[in-house]
PDB file of C-alpha atoms in Angstrom:
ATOM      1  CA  UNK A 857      29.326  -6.264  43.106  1.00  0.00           C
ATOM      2  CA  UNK A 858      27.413  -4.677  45.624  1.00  0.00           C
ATOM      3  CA  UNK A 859      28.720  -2.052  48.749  1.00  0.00           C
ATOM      4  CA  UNK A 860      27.418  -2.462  52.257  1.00  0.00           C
ATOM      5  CA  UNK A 861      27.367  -0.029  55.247  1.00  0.00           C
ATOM      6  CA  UNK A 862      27.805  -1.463  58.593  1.00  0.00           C
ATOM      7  CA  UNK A 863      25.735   0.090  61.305  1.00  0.00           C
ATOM      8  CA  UNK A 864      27.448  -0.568  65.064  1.00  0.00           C
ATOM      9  CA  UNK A 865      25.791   0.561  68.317  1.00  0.00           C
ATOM     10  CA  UNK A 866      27.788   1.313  70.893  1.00  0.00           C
ATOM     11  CA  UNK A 867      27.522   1.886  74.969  1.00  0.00           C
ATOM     12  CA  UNK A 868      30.661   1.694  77.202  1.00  0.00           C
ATOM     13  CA  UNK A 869      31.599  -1.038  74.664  1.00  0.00           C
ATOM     14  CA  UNK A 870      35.278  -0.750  75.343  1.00  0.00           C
ATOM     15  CA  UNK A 871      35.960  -4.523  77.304  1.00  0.00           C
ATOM     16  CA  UNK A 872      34.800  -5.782  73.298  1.00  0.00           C
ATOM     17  CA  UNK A 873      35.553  -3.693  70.542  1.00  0.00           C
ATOM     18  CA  UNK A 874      38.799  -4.164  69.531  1.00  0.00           C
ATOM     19  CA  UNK A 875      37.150  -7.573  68.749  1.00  0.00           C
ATOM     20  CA  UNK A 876      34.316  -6.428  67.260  1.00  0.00           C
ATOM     21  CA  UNK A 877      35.543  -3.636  64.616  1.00  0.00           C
ATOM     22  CA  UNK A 878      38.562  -5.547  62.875  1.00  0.00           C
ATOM     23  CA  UNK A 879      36.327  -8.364  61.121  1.00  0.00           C
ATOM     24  CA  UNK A 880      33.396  -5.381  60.347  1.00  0.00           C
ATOM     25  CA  UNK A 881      36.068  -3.123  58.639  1.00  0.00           C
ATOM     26  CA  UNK A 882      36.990  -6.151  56.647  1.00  0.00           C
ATOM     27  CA  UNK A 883      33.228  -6.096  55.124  1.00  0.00           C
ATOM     28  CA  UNK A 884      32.520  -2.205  55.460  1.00  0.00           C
ATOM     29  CA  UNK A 885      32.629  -0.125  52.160  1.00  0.00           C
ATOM     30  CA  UNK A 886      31.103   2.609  54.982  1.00  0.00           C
ATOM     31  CA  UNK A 887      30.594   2.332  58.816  1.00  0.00           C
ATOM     32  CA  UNK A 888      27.924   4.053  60.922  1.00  0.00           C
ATOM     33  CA  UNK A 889      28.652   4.068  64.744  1.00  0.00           C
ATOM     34  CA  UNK A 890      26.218   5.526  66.918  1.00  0.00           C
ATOM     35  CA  UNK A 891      27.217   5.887  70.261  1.00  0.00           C
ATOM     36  CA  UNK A 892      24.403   6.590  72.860  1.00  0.00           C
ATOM     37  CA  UNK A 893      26.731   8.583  76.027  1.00  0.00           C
ATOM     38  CA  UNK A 894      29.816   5.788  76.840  1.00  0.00           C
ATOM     39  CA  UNK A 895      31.726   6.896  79.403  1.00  0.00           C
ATOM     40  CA  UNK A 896      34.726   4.542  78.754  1.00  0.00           C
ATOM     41  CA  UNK A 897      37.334   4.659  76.235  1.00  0.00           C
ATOM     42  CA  UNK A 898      34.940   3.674  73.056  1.00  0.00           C
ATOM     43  CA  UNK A 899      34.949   6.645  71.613  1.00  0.00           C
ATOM     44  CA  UNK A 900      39.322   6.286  71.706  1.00  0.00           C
ATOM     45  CA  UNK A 901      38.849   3.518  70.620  1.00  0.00           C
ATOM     46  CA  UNK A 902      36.952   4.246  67.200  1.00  0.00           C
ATOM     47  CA  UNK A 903      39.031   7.117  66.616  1.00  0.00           C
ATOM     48  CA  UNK A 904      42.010   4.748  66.642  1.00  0.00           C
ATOM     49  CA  UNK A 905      40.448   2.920  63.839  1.00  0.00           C
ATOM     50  CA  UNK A 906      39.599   6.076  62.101  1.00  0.00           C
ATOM     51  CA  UNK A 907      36.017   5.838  62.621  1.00  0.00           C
ATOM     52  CA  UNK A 908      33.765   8.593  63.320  1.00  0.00           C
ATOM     53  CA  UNK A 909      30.898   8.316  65.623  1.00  0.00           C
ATOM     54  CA  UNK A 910      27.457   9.785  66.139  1.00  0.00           C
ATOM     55  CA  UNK A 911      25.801  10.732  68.745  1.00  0.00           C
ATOM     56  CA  UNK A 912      22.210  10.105  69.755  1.00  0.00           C
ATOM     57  CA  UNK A 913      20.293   9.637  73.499  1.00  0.00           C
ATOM     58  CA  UNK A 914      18.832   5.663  73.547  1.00  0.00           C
ATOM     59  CA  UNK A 915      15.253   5.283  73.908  1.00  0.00           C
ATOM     60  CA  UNK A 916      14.512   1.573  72.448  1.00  0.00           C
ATOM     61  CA  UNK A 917      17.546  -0.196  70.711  1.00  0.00           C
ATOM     62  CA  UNK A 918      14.622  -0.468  67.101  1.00  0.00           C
ATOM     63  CA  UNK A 919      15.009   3.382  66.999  1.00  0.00           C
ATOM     64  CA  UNK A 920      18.145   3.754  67.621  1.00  0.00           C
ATOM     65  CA  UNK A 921      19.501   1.163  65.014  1.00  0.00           C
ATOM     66  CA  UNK A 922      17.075   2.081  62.892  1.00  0.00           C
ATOM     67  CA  UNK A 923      18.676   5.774  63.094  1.00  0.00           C
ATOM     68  CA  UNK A 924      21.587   4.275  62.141  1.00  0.00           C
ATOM     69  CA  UNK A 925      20.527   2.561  58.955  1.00  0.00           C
ATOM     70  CA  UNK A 926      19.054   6.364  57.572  1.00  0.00           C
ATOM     71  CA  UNK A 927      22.346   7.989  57.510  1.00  0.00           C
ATOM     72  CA  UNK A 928      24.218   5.095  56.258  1.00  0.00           C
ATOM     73  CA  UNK A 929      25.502   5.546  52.691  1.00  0.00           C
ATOM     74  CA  UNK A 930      24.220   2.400  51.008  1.00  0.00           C
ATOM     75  CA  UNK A 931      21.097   0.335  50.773  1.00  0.00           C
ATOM     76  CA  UNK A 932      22.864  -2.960  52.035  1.00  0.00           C
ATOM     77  CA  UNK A 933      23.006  -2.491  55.749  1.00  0.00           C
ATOM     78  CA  UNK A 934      24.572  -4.855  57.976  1.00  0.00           C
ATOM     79  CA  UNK A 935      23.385  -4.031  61.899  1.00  0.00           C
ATOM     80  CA  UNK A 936      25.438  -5.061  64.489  1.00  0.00           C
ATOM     81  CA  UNK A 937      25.689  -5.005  68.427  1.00  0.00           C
ATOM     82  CA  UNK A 938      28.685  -4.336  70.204  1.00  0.00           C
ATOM     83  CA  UNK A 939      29.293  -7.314  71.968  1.00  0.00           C
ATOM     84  CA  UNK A 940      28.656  -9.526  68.815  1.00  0.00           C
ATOM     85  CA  UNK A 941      32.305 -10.894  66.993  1.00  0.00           C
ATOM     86  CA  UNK A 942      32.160 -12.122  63.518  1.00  0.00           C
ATOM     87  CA  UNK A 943      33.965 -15.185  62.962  1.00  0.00           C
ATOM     88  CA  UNK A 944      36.027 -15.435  60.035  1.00  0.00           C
ATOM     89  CA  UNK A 945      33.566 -17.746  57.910  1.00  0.00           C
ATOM     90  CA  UNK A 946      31.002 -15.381  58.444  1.00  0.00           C
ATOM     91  CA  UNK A 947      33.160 -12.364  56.944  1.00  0.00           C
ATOM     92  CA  UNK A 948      34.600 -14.500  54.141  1.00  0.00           C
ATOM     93  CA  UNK A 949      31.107 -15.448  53.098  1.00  0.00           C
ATOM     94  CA  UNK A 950      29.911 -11.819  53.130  1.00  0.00           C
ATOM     95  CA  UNK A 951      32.839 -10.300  51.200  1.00  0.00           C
ATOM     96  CA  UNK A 952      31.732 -13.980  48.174  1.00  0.00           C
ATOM     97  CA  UNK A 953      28.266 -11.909  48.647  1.00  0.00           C
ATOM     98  CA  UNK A 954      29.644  -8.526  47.869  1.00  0.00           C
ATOM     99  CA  UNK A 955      31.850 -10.072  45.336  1.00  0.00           C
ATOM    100  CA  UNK A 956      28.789 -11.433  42.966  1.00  0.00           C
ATOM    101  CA  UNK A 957      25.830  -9.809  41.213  1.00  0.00           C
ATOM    102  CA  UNK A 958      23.684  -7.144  43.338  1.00  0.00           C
ATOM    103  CA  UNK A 959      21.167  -9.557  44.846  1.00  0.00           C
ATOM    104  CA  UNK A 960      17.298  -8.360  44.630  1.00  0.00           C
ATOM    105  CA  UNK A 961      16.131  -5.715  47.411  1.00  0.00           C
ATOM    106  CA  UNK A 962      14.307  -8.385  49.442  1.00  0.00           C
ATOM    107  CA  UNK A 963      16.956 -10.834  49.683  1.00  0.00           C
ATOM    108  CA  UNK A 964      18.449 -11.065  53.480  1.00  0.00           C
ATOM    109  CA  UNK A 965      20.715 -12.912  55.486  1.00  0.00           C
ATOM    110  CA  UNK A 966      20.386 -14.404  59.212  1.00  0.00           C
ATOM    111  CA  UNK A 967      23.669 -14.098  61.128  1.00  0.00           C
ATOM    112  CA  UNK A 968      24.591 -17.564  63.206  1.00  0.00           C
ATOM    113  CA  UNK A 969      24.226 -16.042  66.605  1.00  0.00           C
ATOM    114  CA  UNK A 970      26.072 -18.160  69.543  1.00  0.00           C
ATOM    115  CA  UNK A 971      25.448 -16.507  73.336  1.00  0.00           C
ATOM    116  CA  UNK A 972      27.759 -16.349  76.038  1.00  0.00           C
ATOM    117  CA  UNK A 973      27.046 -15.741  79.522  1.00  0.00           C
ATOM    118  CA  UNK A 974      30.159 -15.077  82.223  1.00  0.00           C
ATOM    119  CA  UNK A 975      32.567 -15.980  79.173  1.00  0.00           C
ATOM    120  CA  UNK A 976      31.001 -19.195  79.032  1.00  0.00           C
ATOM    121  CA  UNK A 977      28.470 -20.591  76.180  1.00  0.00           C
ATOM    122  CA  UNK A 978      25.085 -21.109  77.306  1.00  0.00           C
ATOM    123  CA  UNK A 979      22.418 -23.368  75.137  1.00  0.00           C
ATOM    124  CA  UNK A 980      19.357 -21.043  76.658  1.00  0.00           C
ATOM    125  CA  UNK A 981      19.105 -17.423  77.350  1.00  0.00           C
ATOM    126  CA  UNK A 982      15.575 -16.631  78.530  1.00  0.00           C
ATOM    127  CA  UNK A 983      13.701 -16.082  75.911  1.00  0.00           C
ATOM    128  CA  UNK A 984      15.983 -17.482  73.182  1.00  0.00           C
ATOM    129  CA  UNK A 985      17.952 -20.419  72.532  1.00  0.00           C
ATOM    130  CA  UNK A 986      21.126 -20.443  71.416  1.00  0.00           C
ATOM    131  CA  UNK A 987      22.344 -20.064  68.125  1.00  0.00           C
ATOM    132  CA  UNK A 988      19.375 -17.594  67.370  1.00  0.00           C
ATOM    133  CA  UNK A 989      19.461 -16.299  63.701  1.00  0.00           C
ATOM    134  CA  UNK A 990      18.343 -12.897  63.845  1.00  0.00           C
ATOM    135  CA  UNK A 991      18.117 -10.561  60.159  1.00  0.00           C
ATOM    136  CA  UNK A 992      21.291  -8.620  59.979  1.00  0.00           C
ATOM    137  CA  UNK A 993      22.047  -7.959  56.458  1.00  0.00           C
ATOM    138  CA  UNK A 994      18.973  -6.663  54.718  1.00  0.00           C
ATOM    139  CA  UNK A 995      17.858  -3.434  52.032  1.00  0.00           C
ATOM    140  CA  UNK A 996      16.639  -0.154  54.083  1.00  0.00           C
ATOM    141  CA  UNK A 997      14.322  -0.260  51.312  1.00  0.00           C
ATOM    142  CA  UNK A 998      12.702  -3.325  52.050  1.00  0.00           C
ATOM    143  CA  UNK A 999      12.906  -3.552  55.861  1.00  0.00           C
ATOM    144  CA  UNK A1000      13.562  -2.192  59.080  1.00  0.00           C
ATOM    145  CA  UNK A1001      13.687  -3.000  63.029  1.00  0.00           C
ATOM    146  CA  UNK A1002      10.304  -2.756  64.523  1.00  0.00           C
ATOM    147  CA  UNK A1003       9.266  -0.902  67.565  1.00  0.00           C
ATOM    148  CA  UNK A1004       9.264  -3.888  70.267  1.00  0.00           C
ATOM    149  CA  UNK A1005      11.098  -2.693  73.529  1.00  0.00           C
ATOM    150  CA  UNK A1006      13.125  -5.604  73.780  1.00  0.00           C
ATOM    151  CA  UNK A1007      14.270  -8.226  71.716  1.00  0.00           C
ATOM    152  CA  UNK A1008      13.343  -6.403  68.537  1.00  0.00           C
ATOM    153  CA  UNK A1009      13.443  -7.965  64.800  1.00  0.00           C
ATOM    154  CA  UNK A1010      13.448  -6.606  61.353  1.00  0.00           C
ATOM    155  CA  UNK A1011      10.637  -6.663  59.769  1.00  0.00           C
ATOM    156  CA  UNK A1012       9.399  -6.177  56.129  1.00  0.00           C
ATOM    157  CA  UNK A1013       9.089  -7.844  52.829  1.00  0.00           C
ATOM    158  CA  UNK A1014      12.134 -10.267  53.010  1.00  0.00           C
ATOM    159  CA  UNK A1015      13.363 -13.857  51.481  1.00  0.00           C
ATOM    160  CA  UNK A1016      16.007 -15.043  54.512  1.00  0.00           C
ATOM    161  CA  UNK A1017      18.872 -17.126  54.200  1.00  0.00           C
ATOM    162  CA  UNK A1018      21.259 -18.370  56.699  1.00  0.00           C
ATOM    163  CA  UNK A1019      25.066 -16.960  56.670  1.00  0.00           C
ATOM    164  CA  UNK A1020      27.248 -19.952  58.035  1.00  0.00           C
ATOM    165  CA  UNK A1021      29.804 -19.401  60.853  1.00  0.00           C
ATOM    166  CA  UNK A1022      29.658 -18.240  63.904  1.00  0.00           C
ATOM    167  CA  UNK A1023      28.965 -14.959  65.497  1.00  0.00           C
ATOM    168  CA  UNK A1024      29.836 -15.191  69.307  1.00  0.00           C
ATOM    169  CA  UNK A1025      27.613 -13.102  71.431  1.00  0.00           C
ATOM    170  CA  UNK A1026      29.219 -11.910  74.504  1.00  0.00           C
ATOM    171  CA  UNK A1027      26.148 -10.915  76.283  1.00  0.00           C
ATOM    172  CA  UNK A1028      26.761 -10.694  80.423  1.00  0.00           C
ATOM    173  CA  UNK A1029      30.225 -10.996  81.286  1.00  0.00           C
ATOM    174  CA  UNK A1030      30.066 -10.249  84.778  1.00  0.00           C
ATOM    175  CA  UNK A1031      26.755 -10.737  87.218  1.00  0.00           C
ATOM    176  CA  UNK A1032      26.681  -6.730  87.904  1.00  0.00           C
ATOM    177  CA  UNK A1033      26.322  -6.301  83.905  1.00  0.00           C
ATOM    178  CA  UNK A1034      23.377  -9.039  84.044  1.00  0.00           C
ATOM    179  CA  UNK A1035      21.637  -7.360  86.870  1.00  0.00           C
ATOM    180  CA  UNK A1036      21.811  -3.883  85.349  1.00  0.00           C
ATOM    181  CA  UNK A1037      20.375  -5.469  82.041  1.00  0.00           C
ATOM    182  CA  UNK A1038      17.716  -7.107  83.493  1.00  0.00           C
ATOM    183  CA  UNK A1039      16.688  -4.012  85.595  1.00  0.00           C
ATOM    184  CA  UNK A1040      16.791  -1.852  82.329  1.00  0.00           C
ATOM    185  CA  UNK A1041      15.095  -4.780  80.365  1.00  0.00           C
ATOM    186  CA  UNK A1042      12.249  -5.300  82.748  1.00  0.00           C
ATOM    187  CA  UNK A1043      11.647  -1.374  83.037  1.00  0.00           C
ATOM    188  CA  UNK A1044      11.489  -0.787  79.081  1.00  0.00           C
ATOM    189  CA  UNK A1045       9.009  -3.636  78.964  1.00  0.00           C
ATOM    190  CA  UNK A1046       6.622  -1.933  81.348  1.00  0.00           C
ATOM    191  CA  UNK A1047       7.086   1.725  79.665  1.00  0.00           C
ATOM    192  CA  UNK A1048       6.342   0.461  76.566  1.00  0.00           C
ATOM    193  CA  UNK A1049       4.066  -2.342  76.436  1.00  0.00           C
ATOM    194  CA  UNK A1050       0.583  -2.988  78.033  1.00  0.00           C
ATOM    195  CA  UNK A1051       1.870  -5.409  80.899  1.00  0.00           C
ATOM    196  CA  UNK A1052      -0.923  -6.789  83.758  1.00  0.00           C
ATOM    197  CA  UNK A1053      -0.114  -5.111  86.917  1.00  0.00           C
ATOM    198  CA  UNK A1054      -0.805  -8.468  89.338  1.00  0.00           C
ATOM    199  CA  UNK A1055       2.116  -9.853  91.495  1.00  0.00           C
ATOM    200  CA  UNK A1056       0.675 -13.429  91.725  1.00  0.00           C
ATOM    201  CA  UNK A1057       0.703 -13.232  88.049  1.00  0.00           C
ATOM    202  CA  UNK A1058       4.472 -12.527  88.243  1.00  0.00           C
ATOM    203  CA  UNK A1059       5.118 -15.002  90.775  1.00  0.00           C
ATOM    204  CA  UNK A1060       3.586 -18.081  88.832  1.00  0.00           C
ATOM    205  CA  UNK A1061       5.134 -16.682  85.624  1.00  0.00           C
ATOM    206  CA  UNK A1062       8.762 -17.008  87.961  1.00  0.00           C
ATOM    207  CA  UNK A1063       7.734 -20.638  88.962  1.00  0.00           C
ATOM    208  CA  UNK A1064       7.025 -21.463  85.064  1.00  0.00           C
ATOM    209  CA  UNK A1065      10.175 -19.712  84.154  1.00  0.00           C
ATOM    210  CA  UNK A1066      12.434 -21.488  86.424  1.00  0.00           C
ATOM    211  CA  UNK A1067      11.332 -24.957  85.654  1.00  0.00           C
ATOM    212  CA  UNK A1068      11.146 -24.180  81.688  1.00  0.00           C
ATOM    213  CA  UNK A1069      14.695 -22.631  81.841  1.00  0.00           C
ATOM    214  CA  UNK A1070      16.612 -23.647  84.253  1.00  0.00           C
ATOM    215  CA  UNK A1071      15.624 -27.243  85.089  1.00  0.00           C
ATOM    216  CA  UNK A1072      13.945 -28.427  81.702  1.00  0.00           C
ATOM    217  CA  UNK A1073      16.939 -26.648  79.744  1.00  0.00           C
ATOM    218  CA  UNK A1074      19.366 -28.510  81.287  1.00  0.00           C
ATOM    219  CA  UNK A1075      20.846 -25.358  82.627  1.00  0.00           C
ATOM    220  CA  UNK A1076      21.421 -27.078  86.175  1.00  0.00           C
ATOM    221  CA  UNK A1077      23.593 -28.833  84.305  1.00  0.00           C
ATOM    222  CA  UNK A1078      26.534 -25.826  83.615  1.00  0.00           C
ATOM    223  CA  UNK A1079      26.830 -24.914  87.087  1.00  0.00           C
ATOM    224  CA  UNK A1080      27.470 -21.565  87.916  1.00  0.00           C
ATOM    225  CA  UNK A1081      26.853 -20.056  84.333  1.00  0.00           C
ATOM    226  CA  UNK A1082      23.472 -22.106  84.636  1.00  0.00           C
ATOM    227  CA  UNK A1083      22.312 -21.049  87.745  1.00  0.00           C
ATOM    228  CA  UNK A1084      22.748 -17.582  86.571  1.00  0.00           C
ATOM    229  CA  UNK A1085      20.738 -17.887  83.681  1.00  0.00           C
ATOM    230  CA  UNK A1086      17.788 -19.627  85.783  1.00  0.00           C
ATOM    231  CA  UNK A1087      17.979 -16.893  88.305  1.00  0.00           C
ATOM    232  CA  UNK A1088      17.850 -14.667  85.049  1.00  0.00           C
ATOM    233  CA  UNK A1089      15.271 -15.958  83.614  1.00  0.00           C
ATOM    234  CA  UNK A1090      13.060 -16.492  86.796  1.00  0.00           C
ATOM    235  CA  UNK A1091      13.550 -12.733  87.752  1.00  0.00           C
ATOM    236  CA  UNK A1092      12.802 -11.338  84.941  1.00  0.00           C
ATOM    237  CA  UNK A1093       9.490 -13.686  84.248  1.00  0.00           C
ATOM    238  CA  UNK A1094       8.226 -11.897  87.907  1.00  0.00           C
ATOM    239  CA  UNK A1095      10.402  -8.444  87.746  1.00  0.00           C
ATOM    240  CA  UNK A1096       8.125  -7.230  84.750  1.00  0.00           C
ATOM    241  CA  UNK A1097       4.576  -7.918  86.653  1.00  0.00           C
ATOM    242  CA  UNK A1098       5.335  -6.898  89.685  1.00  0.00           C
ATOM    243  CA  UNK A1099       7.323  -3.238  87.883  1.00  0.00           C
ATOM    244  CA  UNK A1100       3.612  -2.948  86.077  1.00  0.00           C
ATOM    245  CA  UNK A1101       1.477  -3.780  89.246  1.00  0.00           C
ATOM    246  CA  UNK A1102       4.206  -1.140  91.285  1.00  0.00           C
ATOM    247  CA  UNK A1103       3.826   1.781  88.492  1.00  0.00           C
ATOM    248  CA  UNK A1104      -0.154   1.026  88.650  1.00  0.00           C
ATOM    249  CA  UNK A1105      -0.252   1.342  92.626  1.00  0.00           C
ATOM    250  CA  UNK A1106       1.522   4.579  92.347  1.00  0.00           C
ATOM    251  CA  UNK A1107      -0.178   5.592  89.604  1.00  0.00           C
ATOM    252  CA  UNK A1108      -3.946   5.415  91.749  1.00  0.00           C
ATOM    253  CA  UNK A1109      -2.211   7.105  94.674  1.00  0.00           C
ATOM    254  CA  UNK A1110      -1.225  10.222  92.649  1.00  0.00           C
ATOM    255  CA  UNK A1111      -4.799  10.116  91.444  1.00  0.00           C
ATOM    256  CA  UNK A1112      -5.917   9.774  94.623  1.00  0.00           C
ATOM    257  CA  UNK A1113      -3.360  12.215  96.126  1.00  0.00           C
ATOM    258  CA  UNK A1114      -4.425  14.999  93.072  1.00  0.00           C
ATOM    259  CA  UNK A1115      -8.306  14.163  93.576  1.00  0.00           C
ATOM    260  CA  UNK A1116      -7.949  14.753  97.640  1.00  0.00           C
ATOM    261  CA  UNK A1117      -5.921  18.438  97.180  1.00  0.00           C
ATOM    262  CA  UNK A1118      -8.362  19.560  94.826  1.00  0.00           C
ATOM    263  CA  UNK A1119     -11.607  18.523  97.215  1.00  0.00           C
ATOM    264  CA  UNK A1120      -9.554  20.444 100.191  1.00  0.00           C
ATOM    265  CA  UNK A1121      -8.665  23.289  98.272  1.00  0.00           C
TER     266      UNK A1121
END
């Protein structure tokens, strides 16, 4: 028998969360929330299931769960999201895990990830299909999240296995909660990684995007739900070169601005 810590992030996570804690408590021999500034009633909500919460700015979501998983109290860690729900195969198989012999350090587990878009499920999410089986339950002292500003993965010396269920993954729920995502997405990718500043690269990556995901996918196919994970996908295939190429323009005026004073002064 073996103890696990569950590690939650959390973000004005209050439309979810009564969802999301009841099957983690069910696994959790210690839970780590850390909360990164909500302004709804999360934080209420944790208290009510006796849950303390910590308290730590967001840079990149790899950091920030990874901050979680050093001041959990056990090795086993399983990382979750607050808009993922466990289904109840998925926590009956963990607690037959925790029931056996302590596996070996690099043993891990891929949770059955199913996305939802507008309450709906979607078969494509740009850049993932759906299910996706991302690491979840893994030893601290055999891996951890990498760096990567978005869509991150654990990473390390690891022999993966595949939990069965169903984990439903609530991502947008309304259009306003897309946009904002996609703004933030496509702004963490420029900060962070070495993106070409060229708009006509961003506008034949759009074209390419919108035929891969929204009319090879089938995603014309499921209407509204489809059309807004086209549109999705297309703007965020041209947001994040024409963010770089922006960033780089102002960038050479500053330089420009800074190399004028200094010639006039």
């Amino acid at each position: 028998m073996f103890k696990i810590s569950v590690c939650l992030l959390t973000f004005n996570s209050a439309r979810l969360l009564r969802e999301v804690l009841p099957p983690l408590i069910i696994i959790a021999d210690d839970f780590v929330v850390v909360d990164s500034g909500s302004t709804d009633a999360t934080l209420e909500i944790c208290r009510e299931y006796g849950i303390d919460v910590h308290h730590r700015p967001f840079d990149i979501h790899g950091q920030q769960m990874n901050y979680a998983i050093s001041i959990a109290a056990h090795d086993w860690v399983l990382c979750m999201d607050s808009d993922e729900i466990l289904d109840e195969q998925v926590v009956n198989y963990i607690l037959k895990l925790k029931a056996g012999e302590e596996p070996t350090p690099e043993r891990a587990w891929q949770l059955p990830r199913y996305w939802y878009v507008l309450g709906k499920e979607v078969r494509t999410l740009y850049p993932i299909s759906s299910p996706d089986f991302p690491v979840r339950l893994f030893n601290r002292q055999r891996a951890r999240f990498n760096d990567r500003p978005v869509d991150d993965q654990v990473i390390g010396e690891m022999t993966c296995e595949k939990i069965p269920g169903r984990v439903r993954h609530d991502t947008f729920h309304t259009l306003h909660e897309m946009f904002n995502k996609l703004n933030s997405y496509t702004s963490r990718l420029v900060k962070y990684r070495d993106i070409r500043p060229s708009v006509l690269r961003g506008i034949i990556s759009a074209i390419g995007a919108f035929f891969k995901w929204y009319l090879f996918s089938g995603a014309w196919r499921e209407g509204k739900v489809g059309a807004a994970t086209g549109l999705y996908a297309t703007l965020y295939s041209f947001m994040k070169y024409f963010k770089a190429w922006y960033a780089h323009k102002e960038e050479k005026f500053s330089a420009t601005t800074e190399d004028h004073e200094k010639r006039t002064t």
